[in-house]
Coordinates of C-alpha atoms in Angstrom, one line a residue:
M4 CA -17.9 -7.2 13.2
S5 CA -18.6 -4.1 15.3
T6 CA -21.6 -1.8 15.3
I7 CA -19.0 1.5 14.6
D8 CA -17.2 -1.1 11.6
K9 CA -21.0 -1.8 10.4
L10 CA -21.2 2.1 10.5
Q11 CA -18.3 3.1 8.8
H12 CA -18.1 0.4 5.7
P13 CA -22.2 -0.1 4.7
I14 CA -23.0 -1.8 1.3
P15 CA -25.6 0.3 -0.9
H16 CA -28.7 -1.5 0.3
T17 CA -29.5 -2.1 -3.4
K18 CA -26.5 -3.1 -4.5
A19 CA -26.4 -5.3 -1.6
I20 CA -29.2 -7.6 -2.5
L21 CA -28.4 -8.0 -5.8
A22 CA -25.3 -8.7 -5.3
F23 CA -26.5 -11.4 -3.1
V24 CA -29.2 -12.0 -5.7
L25 CA -25.8 -12.4 -8.7
L26 CA -23.5 -14.3 -6.2
I27 CA -26.4 -17.3 -4.8
T28 CA -26.8 -17.3 -9.0
L29 CA -22.9 -18.1 -9.7
F30 CA -23.3 -20.5 -7.4
S31 CA -26.3 -22.2 -8.9
L32 CA -24.0 -22.2 -12.2
T33 CA -20.6 -24.1 -11.1
N34 CA -18.9 -25.0 -8.3
G35 CA -16.3 -22.6 -8.9
L36 CA -12.9 -23.5 -6.3
D37 CA -14.5 -25.1 -3.3
F38 CA -13.0 -27.2 -0.9
K39 CA -13.3 -28.1 3.2
Y40 CA -11.2 -30.0 5.0
S41 CA -11.9 -30.3 8.5
T42 CA -8.7 -32.3 9.6
F43 CA -5.5 -33.1 7.2
I44 CA -4.2 -36.7 6.6
D45 CA -1.6 -38.6 4.2
T46 CA -4.2 -39.1 1.9
D47 CA -4.4 -35.7 1.4
R48 CA -1.2 -34.3 0.3
P49 CA -1.6 -34.8 -3.3
D50 CA -4.6 -32.0 -2.8
F51 CA -1.6 -29.2 -2.1
I52 CA 2.0 -27.8 -3.2
F53 CA 4.7 -28.5 -0.4
S54 CA 7.4 -26.5 0.4
N55 CA 11.0 -28.0 1.5
N56 CA 10.2 -26.9 4.9
S57 CA 6.1 -27.5 4.8
N58 CA 4.1 -31.0 5.9
I59 CA 1.4 -32.7 7.0
A60 CA 1.4 -34.3 10.6
Y61 CA -0.1 -34.3 13.4
G62 CA -3.3 -34.0 11.9
A63 CA -2.5 -30.6 10.2
L64 CA -0.9 -28.4 7.7
Q65 CA 2.5 -27.7 9.4
I66 CA 3.8 -24.5 7.5
T67 CA 7.0 -24.5 9.1
P68 CA 8.5 -27.6 10.6
D69 CA 7.3 -29.5 13.1
T70 CA 9.7 -30.9 15.7
R71 CA 8.3 -33.0 18.5
N72 CA 11.0 -35.9 17.3
Q73 CA 13.1 -33.3 15.9
D74 CA 16.3 -31.4 16.8
P75 CA 14.7 -28.2 18.2
N76 CA 17.9 -26.5 16.1
Y77 CA 15.9 -27.6 13.1
T78 CA 13.4 -25.1 13.5
T79 CA 15.2 -22.2 13.4
N80 CA 15.5 -19.7 10.0
K81 CA 13.1 -21.3 8.5
S82 CA 10.4 -20.4 6.1
G83 CA 7.2 -22.2 4.5
R84 CA 4.2 -22.1 2.0
V85 CA 1.5 -24.9 1.7
L86 CA -0.6 -23.8 -0.9
Y87 CA -4.4 -25.6 -2.5
K88 CA -3.1 -27.1 -5.9
E89 CA -5.6 -25.6 -8.1
T90 CA -6.0 -22.0 -9.0
F91 CA -8.9 -20.1 -9.4
K92 CA -10.0 -17.1 -11.8
F93 CA -9.5 -14.0 -9.8
W94 CA -10.9 -11.5 -12.1
K95 CA -11.6 -11.0 -15.8
K96 CA -12.1 -8.3 -18.5
D97 CA -9.7 -5.9 -17.5
R98 CA -10.9 -6.6 -13.9
T99 CA -13.9 -5.2 -14.4
I100 CA -15.4 -8.4 -13.2
I101 CA -13.3 -9.8 -9.7
A102 CA -14.1 -13.0 -7.8
S103 CA -15.6 -12.9 -4.4
F104 CA -14.4 -15.6 -1.8
D105 CA -15.1 -16.7 1.6
T106 CA -12.4 -19.0 4.1
Y107 CA -12.7 -20.4 7.1
F108 CA -9.6 -22.1 8.8
T109 CA -8.1 -22.5 12.7
F110 CA -4.8 -22.6 13.3
N111 CA -2.6 -22.8 16.4
I112 CA 0.8 -21.0 17.0
Q113 CA 3.3 -22.8 19.9
P114 CA 6.3 -21.2 20.8
L115 CA 8.9 -23.1 21.3
T116 CA 11.0 -19.6 22.6
N117 CA 10.2 -17.1 25.1
P118 CA 8.9 -15.2 22.9
G119 CA 8.6 -17.0 20.1
G120 CA 8.8 -16.1 16.3
E121 CA 7.5 -15.3 13.3
G122 CA 4.4 -15.5 12.5
L123 CA 1.9 -17.2 9.4
A124 CA 0.1 -16.1 6.8
F125 CA -3.0 -16.5 4.9
I126 CA -1.8 -15.7 1.5
L127 CA -3.7 -15.4 -2.4
T128 CA -0.7 -15.5 -4.7
N129 CA 0.7 -16.3 -8.8
N130 CA 4.0 -18.0 -7.4
R131 CA 3.9 -21.5 -6.4
D132 CA 7.4 -21.7 -5.1
P133 CA 8.4 -19.2 -1.8
P134 CA 11.3 -17.1 -2.6
M135 CA 14.9 -18.1 -1.2
N136 CA 15.8 -16.4 2.4
S137 CA 12.6 -15.3 3.2
S138 CA 12.4 -17.2 7.2
G139 CA 12.3 -14.4 9.9
R140 CA 11.4 -11.5 9.7
W141 CA 9.9 -12.4 6.1
L142 CA 7.3 -14.3 6.7
G143 CA 7.8 -16.7 3.9
I144 CA 5.9 -13.8 1.6
T145 CA 9.1 -12.4 -0.1
N146 CA 12.8 -11.4 0.6
Y147 CA 15.0 -8.4 0.3
T148 CA 15.3 -8.6 -3.1
M149 CA 12.1 -9.1 -3.9
N150 CA 10.2 -7.2 -1.6
H151 CA 7.9 -4.6 -3.4
S152 CA 9.2 -6.2 -6.9
P153 CA 6.5 -5.2 -9.4
L154 CA 7.1 -9.3 -10.0
N155 CA 5.9 -10.6 -6.3
Y156 CA 2.5 -11.1 -6.9
I157 CA 0.9 -11.7 -3.6
V158 CA -1.8 -10.6 -1.0
A159 CA -1.3 -11.5 2.6
V160 CA -3.2 -11.3 6.4
E161 CA -0.5 -11.9 8.2
F162 CA -0.6 -13.3 11.7
D163 CA 2.9 -11.7 13.4
T164 CA 3.8 -12.5 16.8
S165 CA 6.5 -10.1 16.7
K166 CA 7.6 -6.7 16.5
S167 CA 9.9 -7.2 14.0
Y168 CA 9.6 -3.3 12.3
T169 CA 9.6 0.0 14.5
D170 CA 5.9 0.5 12.6
D171 CA 4.9 -2.8 13.9
V172 CA 2.1 -1.8 16.0
D173 CA 3.0 -4.9 18.9
G174 CA 3.9 -8.2 18.7
N175 CA 0.6 -10.0 18.5
H176 CA -1.4 -8.2 15.6
L177 CA -3.2 -8.7 12.5
G178 CA -1.9 -6.8 9.1
I179 CA -3.3 -6.6 5.2
N180 CA 0.1 -6.8 3.3
V181 CA 0.3 -6.3 -0.7
D182 CA 3.7 -7.1 -2.6
G183 CA 5.9 -7.2 0.1
I184 CA 5.9 -7.7 3.9
D185 CA 5.4 -3.9 4.6
S186 CA 1.6 -4.2 6.2
M187 CA -0.4 -1.3 4.4
V188 CA -2.7 -1.6 7.3
Q189 CA -2.0 -2.9 10.7
Y190 CA -4.3 -4.0 14.0
T191 CA -3.6 -5.2 17.1
L192 CA -5.2 -8.2 18.7
T193 CA -3.8 -7.4 22.5
D194 CA -6.7 -5.5 23.3
F195 CA -9.6 -7.7 22.4
G196 CA -8.5 -11.1 23.8
V197 CA -6.5 -12.4 21.0
N198 CA -3.7 -13.7 21.8
L199 CA -2.0 -15.9 18.4
S200 CA 0.9 -17.1 20.5
S201 CA -1.1 -18.9 23.5
S202 CA -0.7 -22.3 21.9
S203 CA -4.6 -22.3 21.9
D204 CA -6.6 -22.7 18.6
V205 CA -7.7 -19.7 16.9
S206 CA -10.0 -19.0 14.2
V207 CA -10.7 -17.3 11.1
N208 CA -12.7 -15.8 8.4
I209 CA -11.4 -13.8 5.8
R210 CA -14.0 -12.6 3.1
Y211 CA -13.4 -10.1 -0.1
D212 CA -16.8 -8.9 -2.1
G213 CA -15.6 -8.5 -5.3
A214 CA -18.5 -6.4 -6.4
S215 CA -17.9 -3.8 -3.4
R216 CA -13.7 -4.0 -3.4
L217 CA -14.6 -4.9 0.7
L218 CA -12.3 -7.1 2.7
D219 CA -13.7 -8.4 6.0
I220 CA -12.0 -10.3 8.3
N221 CA -12.8 -11.6 11.9
I222 CA -10.3 -13.4 14.4
S223 CA -11.1 -15.0 17.4
M224 CA -10.4 -17.3 20.1
V225 CA -11.9 -20.6 19.5
A226 CA -11.9 -21.2 23.7
N227 CA -13.4 -18.2 24.6
N228 CA -15.1 -16.5 21.5
T229 CA -12.9 -13.1 22.4
S230 CA -12.4 -11.4 18.9
R231 CA -11.6 -8.6 16.4
S232 CA -13.5 -8.0 13.3
V233 CA -11.6 -5.2 10.8
S234 CA -12.1 -3.9 6.9
L235 CA -10.4 -2.8 4.7
P236 CA -12.0 -1.2 1.2
I237 CA -9.2 -2.6 -1.3
D238 CA -8.9 -3.5 -4.9
L239 CA -6.8 -7.0 -4.4
S240 CA -7.4 -7.8 -8.0
L241 CA -4.6 -5.1 -8.7
F242 CA -2.1 -6.7 -7.6
L243 CA -2.9 -9.9 -8.9
L244 CA -2.7 -12.0 -12.0
Q245 CA -5.9 -14.1 -13.2
D246 CA -5.3 -17.4 -11.8
V247 CA -4.7 -17.3 -8.5
Y248 CA -3.2 -19.9 -5.8
V249 CA -4.3 -20.1 -1.9
G250 CA -2.9 -21.1 0.8
F251 CA -0.5 -20.2 3.8
A252 CA 3.2 -18.9 4.4
G253 CA 5.1 -19.3 7.7
S254 CA 8.4 -18.2 9.1
T255 CA 10.5 -19.0 12.4
S256 CA 13.9 -16.4 13.0
N257 CA 16.6 -17.5 16.0
R258 CA 12.8 -17.2 17.8
T259 CA 10.8 -20.1 16.9
Q260 CA 7.0 -21.9 17.1
L261 CA 5.0 -24.0 15.5
N262 CA 2.8 -23.0 12.5
C263 CA 0.2 -25.2 11.9
V264 CA -3.5 -25.2 10.0
K265 CA -5.9 -27.7 11.9
S266 CA -8.3 -27.1 9.2
W267 CA -9.4 -24.9 6.3
S268 CA -12.5 -24.4 3.8
F269 CA -12.3 -22.4 1.1
S270 CA -15.1 -21.3 -1.7
S271 CA -15.3 -18.8 -4.5
P272 CA -17.7 -18.4 -7.9
D273 CA -16.5 -19.5 -11.0
I274 CA -16.1 -15.7 -13.0
G275 CA -14.8 -18.0 -16.1
G276 CA -17.6 -18.6 -18.4
G277 CA -17.4 -21.8 -19.9
G278 CA -20.3 -24.7 -20.0
G279 CA -23.5 -22.1 -21.4
G280 CA -24.9 -24.8 -23.1
P281 CA -28.8 -25.7 -22.2
K282 CA -28.6 -26.7 -19.1
N283 CA -27.0 -24.1 -17.6
L284 CA -29.1 -21.5 -19.3
K285 CA -32.1 -23.6 -17.8
W286 CA -30.6 -23.1 -14.6
I287 CA -30.4 -19.3 -14.7
S288 CA -33.7 -18.9 -15.5
L289 CA -34.6 -21.0 -12.7
S290 CA -32.5 -19.4 -10.4
S291 CA -34.0 -15.4 -11.4
L292 CA -37.5 -16.6 -11.2
I293 CA -36.8 -17.3 -7.6
L294 CA -34.0 -14.8 -6.4
I295 CA -35.3 -11.8 -8.3
P296 CA -38.7 -11.6 -6.5
I297 CA -36.9 -12.3 -3.2
G298 CA -34.2 -9.8 -4.0
A299 CA -36.7 -6.9 -4.8
I300 CA -38.8 -7.8 -1.7
A301 CA -36.0 -7.6 0.5
V302 CA -34.9 -4.5 -1.4
F303 CA -38.1 -2.9 -0.4
W304 CA -38.5 -4.2 2.9
W305 CA -34.5 -2.4 3.7
R306 CA -35.6 0.5 2.4
K307 CA -38.9 0.9 4.5
V308 CA -37.1 0.1 8.4
R309 CA -33.5 1.8 7.4
K310 CA -34.9 5.2 6.5
I311 CA -31.0 6.3 6.3
N312 CA -30.3 10.0 5.1
P313 CA -28.2 9.4 1.4
V314 CA -25.8 12.3 2.3
E315 CA -25.2 10.7 5.8
A316 CA -25.2 6.8 4.5
V317 CA -22.4 8.7 2.4
T318 CA -19.7 9.6 5.0
R319 CA -20.4 6.4 6.7
A320 CA -19.4 4.5 3.9
S321 CA -16.2 7.0 3.4
P322 CA -12.9 5.2 4.8
V323 CA -11.8 8.5 6.4
A324 CA -14.9 8.5 8.9
K325 CA -12.7 6.1 10.1
H326 CA -10.1 8.7 11.0
C327 CA -10.0 10.5 14.7
E328 CA -11.4 14.3 14.7
F329 CA -9.4 16.0 17.4
R330 CA -10.4 19.1 19.7
L331 CA -8.3 22.3 18.9
E332 CA -8.0 21.8 22.4
E333 CA -6.1 18.9 22.4
L334 CA -4.0 19.9 19.8
R335 CA -2.9 23.0 21.6
M336 CA -2.1 21.0 24.6
A337 CA 0.1 19.0 22.1
T338 CA 1.9 21.3 20.7
N339 CA 2.7 23.4 24.2
N340 CA 0.2 26.3 22.9
F341 CA 1.4 26.0 19.4
S342 CA 5.0 26.4 20.6
E343 CA 7.6 28.4 18.2
D344 CA 9.9 25.8 19.6
N345 CA 7.7 23.0 18.1
I346 CA 8.0 24.3 14.6
L347 CA 8.9 21.0 12.4
G348 CA 8.9 23.1 9.2
V349 CA 7.6 25.6 6.9
G350 CA 5.4 25.4 4.0
G351 CA 3.3 27.3 1.8
S352 CA 0.0 26.3 3.1
G353 CA 0.7 26.4 6.9
K354 CA 3.4 25.6 9.5
V355 CA 3.8 22.3 11.3
Y356 CA 4.0 21.4 14.6
K357 CA 5.9 18.6 16.5
G358 CA 2.9 17.1 19.4
F359 CA 2.4 14.4 22.3
M360 CA -0.7 13.0 22.4
I361 CA -0.9 12.1 25.6
G362 CA -4.1 9.9 25.0
P363 CA -2.0 7.2 22.9
G364 CA 1.4 8.6 24.0
R365 CA 2.7 9.2 21.0
D366 CA 4.6 11.5 19.3
V367 CA 2.5 13.5 16.3
A368 CA 3.4 16.2 13.7
I369 CA 0.5 18.7 13.5
K370 CA -0.1 20.7 10.0
R371 CA -1.5 24.1 11.2
L372 CA -2.8 25.7 8.0
N373 CA -2.7 29.6 7.7
N374 CA -4.4 30.9 5.4
P375 CA -7.9 31.7 5.3
R376 CA -8.7 31.8 1.2
L377 CA -6.7 28.7 0.6
S378 CA -6.9 26.4 4.1
E379 CA -10.6 25.2 2.8
K380 CA -9.3 23.6 -0.4
A381 CA -5.5 22.5 0.9
F382 CA -7.1 20.4 4.1
E383 CA -10.3 19.1 2.0
A384 CA -7.4 18.1 -0.4
E385 CA -5.7 16.0 1.8
R386 CA -8.1 14.9 3.4
E387 CA -9.8 13.7 1.1
T388 CA -6.9 11.8 -1.0
V389 CA -4.3 10.7 1.8
G390 CA -7.5 10.2 4.4
R391 CA -8.2 7.1 2.1
L392 CA -4.7 5.8 1.3
F393 CA -3.2 2.7 2.3
H394 CA 0.3 2.3 1.5
R395 CA 3.6 1.8 3.3
N396 CA 5.5 4.6 1.7
I397 CA 3.2 6.9 2.0
V398 CA 2.4 9.2 5.2
K399 CA -0.4 8.1 7.3
L400 CA -3.1 10.7 8.7
L401 CA -4.1 10.0 12.1
G402 CA -6.9 12.5 11.9
W403 CA -8.0 16.6 11.9
C404 CA -9.4 19.3 13.2
S405 CA -11.7 21.8 12.0
E406 CA -12.8 24.2 14.5
G407 CA -13.7 28.2 13.6
D408 CA -11.3 29.3 11.0
E409 CA -8.7 26.8 12.6
S410 CA -7.6 23.6 10.2
L411 CA -5.1 21.0 11.5
L412 CA -4.4 17.9 10.2
V413 CA -2.7 15.3 12.5
Y414 CA 0.2 12.9 11.0
E415 CA 2.4 9.8 12.2
Y416 CA 5.8 11.7 13.4
F417 CA 9.2 10.8 12.0
H418 CA 12.1 11.6 14.1
K419 CA 14.1 11.5 11.4
G420 CA 12.0 14.2 9.8
S421 CA 12.6 14.6 5.9
L422 CA 14.5 14.1 3.5
D423 CA 15.9 17.1 2.8
K424 CA 17.6 18.4 5.7
L425 CA 19.3 15.1 6.0
L426 CA 20.5 15.8 2.4
F427 CA 21.6 19.1 3.4
P428 CA 23.0 19.4 6.5
S429 CA 23.0 22.6 8.6
E430 CA 24.1 23.6 12.2
A431 CA 20.3 23.3 13.1
N432 CA 20.3 19.1 11.6
P433 CA 23.1 17.7 11.5
A434 CA 24.5 15.5 8.9
D435 CA 23.4 11.7 9.2
D436 CA 26.1 9.8 7.9
V437 CA 24.0 6.6 6.7
I438 CA 22.2 9.2 4.6
S439 CA 25.8 10.8 3.7
R440 CA 27.7 7.6 2.8
C441 CA 25.5 5.2 2.1
W442 CA 24.2 4.6 -1.8
E443 CA 22.0 1.7 -1.0
T444 CA 20.0 3.8 1.6
R445 CA 19.4 6.3 -0.9
L446 CA 18.6 4.2 -3.3
K447 CA 16.0 2.5 -1.5
I448 CA 14.7 5.7 -0.4
I449 CA 14.0 6.9 -4.2
R450 CA 12.4 3.2 -5.0
G451 CA 10.2 3.6 -1.9
V452 CA 9.6 7.0 -3.7
A453 CA 8.3 5.4 -6.9
R454 CA 6.1 2.9 -5.7
A455 CA 3.9 5.6 -3.4
L456 CA 3.5 7.4 -6.9
E457 CA 2.7 4.1 -8.6
Y458 CA 0.4 3.1 -6.2
L459 CA -1.2 7.0 -6.7
H460 CA -1.5 6.7 -10.7
E461 CA -2.0 2.9 -11.2
W462 CA -3.2 1.1 -8.4
C463 CA -6.3 3.9 -6.7
E464 CA -9.8 3.5 -8.3
H465 CA -9.2 7.2 -9.1
V466 CA -5.2 8.3 -10.5
I467 CA -3.9 10.7 -7.9
L468 CA -2.0 13.6 -9.2
H469 CA 0.3 14.4 -6.0
R470 CA 2.0 17.4 -7.8
D471 CA 4.4 18.5 -5.6
V472 CA 7.2 15.6 -5.6
K473 CA 9.9 16.8 -4.2
S474 CA 12.6 16.0 -1.0
S475 CA 11.0 17.8 1.5
N476 CA 7.5 16.0 1.2
V477 CA 9.7 12.9 1.4
M478 CA 9.8 11.8 5.3
V479 CA 11.8 8.8 6.9
D480 CA 11.1 6.5 9.1
D481 CA 13.9 5.0 11.7
E482 CA 14.5 2.2 8.8
Y483 CA 15.3 4.8 5.9
D484 CA 12.5 3.6 4.3
A485 CA 10.7 6.9 2.2
R486 CA 6.8 8.0 3.3
L487 CA 5.4 10.4 0.7
G488 CA 4.1 12.9 2.3
D489 CA 2.0 16.9 2.1
F490 CA -0.6 16.3 0.0
G491 CA -2.3 20.1 0.4
L492 CA -1.5 20.5 -3.6
A493 CA -2.6 16.6 -4.7
R494 CA -6.0 15.9 -6.9
R495 CA -7.6 13.4 -7.6
V496 CA -8.2 12.8 -11.3
E497 CA -12.3 12.8 -11.9
P498 CA -13.7 10.6 -13.7
V499 CA -12.0 6.9 -13.4
G500 CA -10.2 6.3 -16.9
A501 CA -9.3 10.1 -16.9
T502 CA -5.8 10.7 -17.2
H503 CA -5.5 14.7 -16.4
H504 CA -7.1 17.2 -14.3
C505 CA -7.6 21.0 -15.8
T506 CA -6.5 23.7 -13.1
D507 CA -6.1 27.7 -13.0
T508 CA -3.6 27.9 -11.3
V509 CA 0.5 27.0 -11.6
A510 CA 1.2 24.0 -8.9
G511 CA 3.8 22.9 -7.4
T512 CA 7.7 23.8 -6.5
M513 CA 9.4 25.8 -9.0
G514 CA 12.8 23.3 -10.3
Y515 CA 10.8 20.5 -9.8
V516 CA 7.5 21.5 -12.0
P517 CA 7.9 20.4 -15.5
P518 CA 8.2 22.9 -19.3
E519 CA 4.8 22.9 -19.9
G520 CA 3.7 23.2 -16.5
L521 CA 4.4 26.1 -16.4
N522 CA 2.1 27.7 -19.7
E523 CA -0.9 25.2 -19.8
N524 CA -4.1 24.1 -18.0
W525 CA -3.4 20.6 -18.2
V526 CA -2.0 18.5 -15.2
R527 CA -1.1 14.9 -15.9
K528 CA 0.7 11.9 -14.3
A529 CA 3.7 13.0 -16.2
N530 CA 3.7 16.0 -14.0
D531 CA 4.5 13.7 -11.6
V532 CA 6.9 11.8 -13.5
Y533 CA 9.1 15.0 -14.0
G534 CA 9.2 16.1 -10.3
F535 CA 10.1 12.2 -9.4
G536 CA 12.9 12.8 -12.5
V537 CA 14.2 16.0 -10.7
F538 CA 13.8 14.2 -7.1
V539 CA 15.8 11.4 -8.3
M540 CA 18.8 13.6 -9.6
E541 CA 19.0 15.7 -6.8
V542 CA 19.4 12.5 -4.3
A543 CA 21.8 11.2 -6.3
C544 CA 23.6 14.6 -7.2
G545 CA 23.4 15.4 -3.8
R546 CA 22.5 18.9 -5.1
R547 CA 19.4 21.1 -5.2
P548 CA 17.2 21.4 -7.8
G549 CA 17.8 25.2 -9.0
N550 CA 15.0 27.0 -10.6
P551 CA 15.0 26.7 -14.8
R552 CA 13.6 31.0 -14.5
T553 CA 16.4 32.3 -12.7
R554 CA 19.1 31.9 -14.8
P555 CA 19.8 32.2 -18.7
P556 CA 18.7 28.7 -20.6
R557 CA 21.4 25.9 -20.7
G558 CA 22.8 27.7 -17.4
E559 CA 25.0 25.0 -15.2
G560 CA 22.3 26.2 -12.2
Y561 CA 19.4 24.1 -12.9
I562 CA 20.3 20.4 -12.3
V563 CA 18.1 18.9 -15.2
E564 CA 20.3 20.9 -17.9
W565 CA 23.3 20.4 -15.6
L566 CA 22.8 16.8 -16.2
W567 CA 22.2 16.6 -19.4
M568 CA 25.2 18.4 -20.1
L569 CA 27.3 15.9 -18.6
H570 CA 25.0 12.9 -20.1
V571 CA 26.1 14.7 -23.8
N572 CA 29.7 14.8 -22.6
D573 CA 30.2 11.5 -21.4
M574 CA 30.5 12.5 -17.9
L575 CA 27.1 11.1 -16.2
L576 CA 29.1 9.6 -12.9
C577 CA 30.8 13.0 -12.4
G578 CA 27.5 14.4 -10.9
V579 CA 27.4 12.0 -8.2
D580 CA 27.3 13.4 -4.9
H581 CA 31.1 13.1 -4.0
R582 CA 29.7 12.4 -1.0
L583 CA 28.6 8.9 -1.9
E584 CA 30.3 5.2 -1.1
V585 CA 29.3 4.0 -4.5
L586 CA 30.2 0.4 -5.5
D587 CA 27.6 -0.4 -9.1
G588 CA 28.7 2.4 -11.2
E589 CA 26.3 0.8 -14.2
Q590 CA 23.7 0.8 -11.6
M591 CA 24.2 5.1 -10.5
K592 CA 23.8 5.0 -14.0
R593 CA 21.2 3.6 -14.5
V594 CA 19.2 5.7 -12.5
L595 CA 20.3 8.8 -13.2
L596 CA 19.6 8.0 -16.6
L597 CA 16.4 6.9 -15.8
G598 CA 16.4 10.6 -13.8
L599 CA 17.0 12.2 -17.1
A600 CA 14.5 10.2 -18.8
C601 CA 11.3 11.7 -16.5
C602 CA 12.2 15.0 -17.2
H603 CA 12.1 14.4 -21.5
P604 CA 11.1 17.8 -22.4
D605 CA 8.3 15.9 -24.0
Y606 CA 5.7 14.5 -21.7
E607 CA 4.8 11.8 -24.0
R608 CA 8.1 10.7 -24.1
R609 CA 8.6 10.0 -19.9
P610 CA 7.6 6.7 -18.3
S611 CA 5.1 5.5 -16.5
M612 CA 5.9 5.0 -12.8
S613 CA 5.1 1.1 -13.1
T614 CA 7.8 1.3 -15.8
V615 CA 10.5 3.5 -13.3
S616 CA 9.7 0.6 -10.5
L617 CA 11.1 -2.3 -13.3
V618 CA 13.9 0.1 -14.1
L619 CA 14.4 0.5 -10.2
A620 CA 14.1 -2.9 -9.5
G621 CA 16.3 -4.1 -12.3
L622 CA 13.9 -6.1 -14.2
A623 CA 13.8 -3.2 -17.3
S624 CA 16.3 -0.9 -19.0
P625 CA 16.5 2.6 -18.8
P626 CA 14.6 4.6 -21.5
D627 CA 17.0 5.3 -24.5
L628 CA 18.2 8.9 -24.3
P629 CA 19.5 11.2 -27.6
N630 CA 22.6 12.4 -27.6
E631 CA 21.4 16.1 -27.3
M632 CA 18.7 17.8 -24.9
P633 CA 15.7 17.7 -26.7
N634 CA 14.1 20.6 -27.2
F635 CA 10.8 21.8 -25.2
V636 CA 8.0 21.8 -28.3
W637 CA 4.9 23.8 -27.3
A638 CA 2.2 20.7 -27.6
S639 CA -1.4 20.8 -28.2
T640 CA -3.7 21.8 -24.4
D641 CA -6.8 19.4 -25.2
G642 CA -5.5 17.6 -21.9
G643 CA -4.2 14.1 -23.8

């Protein structure tokens, strides 16, 4: 781990020592899952679960077919998995106790074409078998249907030898994936002397601390020890069921390579309980007598030699600290002194400019906050929320600038821009034929926003409320994947486990704000769900939402009430955007019913974002709706 990484991801001293003591104590109680293979031979075969294309040969686990004695075409478009035969318990007690693990392995990737393709991955999963059609860019991890499905319980550290996606940093990178192929975060290896496709052995050490939820990865070339180390704070238990398999996945495409693992060790303490007899109690007592005094001495010594300011330690520990702090002069140059010609959009908190950063050589989107009174709150809200988030469907914060009265945020740039400009073209923003006509593409965008909100509501340590879900805050990348952005109104719900946030102002955009949001000072996850429901209608119907306060009740101007009237009259599909080519009317109807369910006047009747994702994946039916639009009933303001 580099010095910078150590500064950015320290573990509090006392907790680190106590975690160390606890870890050793746990190992003294039980073996847990613990194995080591310095090479692989035929007699090891019963220890593993092999997919059809995997095998043991030449002293290694061949994750995809080895072709030294076969037709080279046999390697094309293949995927494979090798898992250890036993599972280990990764968490218990509602994820309050999470296992740590430590694994070392050496792999070798030998290209058979120039360039090779596609890659290898270390995986933790609850699914023994690889999905069908998971070759090529899917790396044996998932396929088109299962990608980001709530049932795709998998975490992967990928070693990718191909730039298969526009967002891939290059064709030689390490990525961390959850429930799909899209990496939450990627790290190039090219600048660190690590070449995955060199036909040379590569060594990897992956450690996960269940107490601090910190993932550490070190990858190095065996021949010359050139390496890169990365750390990521992440709660892996949120993406896996309790009993987890560990192993490897890999794939080839028309470009092929040999993917083999030459050695592997894995260890994790048993957190599942069991035993507990006098012999175990004896070991606990003995371990405590020996280790606790050692831990106390270590804590005392560490505090004495490392006198760090507590505020400094918190700053260093913050994941936000890894983003860049830009100078104002850099951003002026990038935007041609904030030229009007560079404006991408104007919002309530400021203007967004297109810029070009000469250093990294990339386009960026620069948000310049313009209200001194509100900008500080919006600036901190975005920096402290989106700056800590790692998700495929959330816009990435690249850095910020705070000089004098200027507060600016720097984001990744998307050439296609925001969804509203694609849905509602103008002379300045010509129509996009794919968005205009293809329902599957629009549905893909809806699913992406749903996954982003599910992540904010269910997967983060603290619930994060976006509070301004709408089409103009959804960016579209070159693959037509959705990226939820503009976290200026977002709030993190405190403390952990709380369900609502208290506010003194109405937050959001009229038309997307639920009825209770106009009259009370509580903001809940259900508020975001309502905004998402309006967003679904907007995307499916190709119609702006309107404003419920600007016309008589139950008029045709407000999209929610308009669609309710169509539903009541059994004419729901008449609301679909006439430009769309819809091949599956029943699917479209389910999506529209889901949108209405999300906009139920009673917030307690709205589905969670987890349920929404299941419905959109075709794994659940939308909630039942009444035959008449329910009236809004004033609820208590206890924040429930």
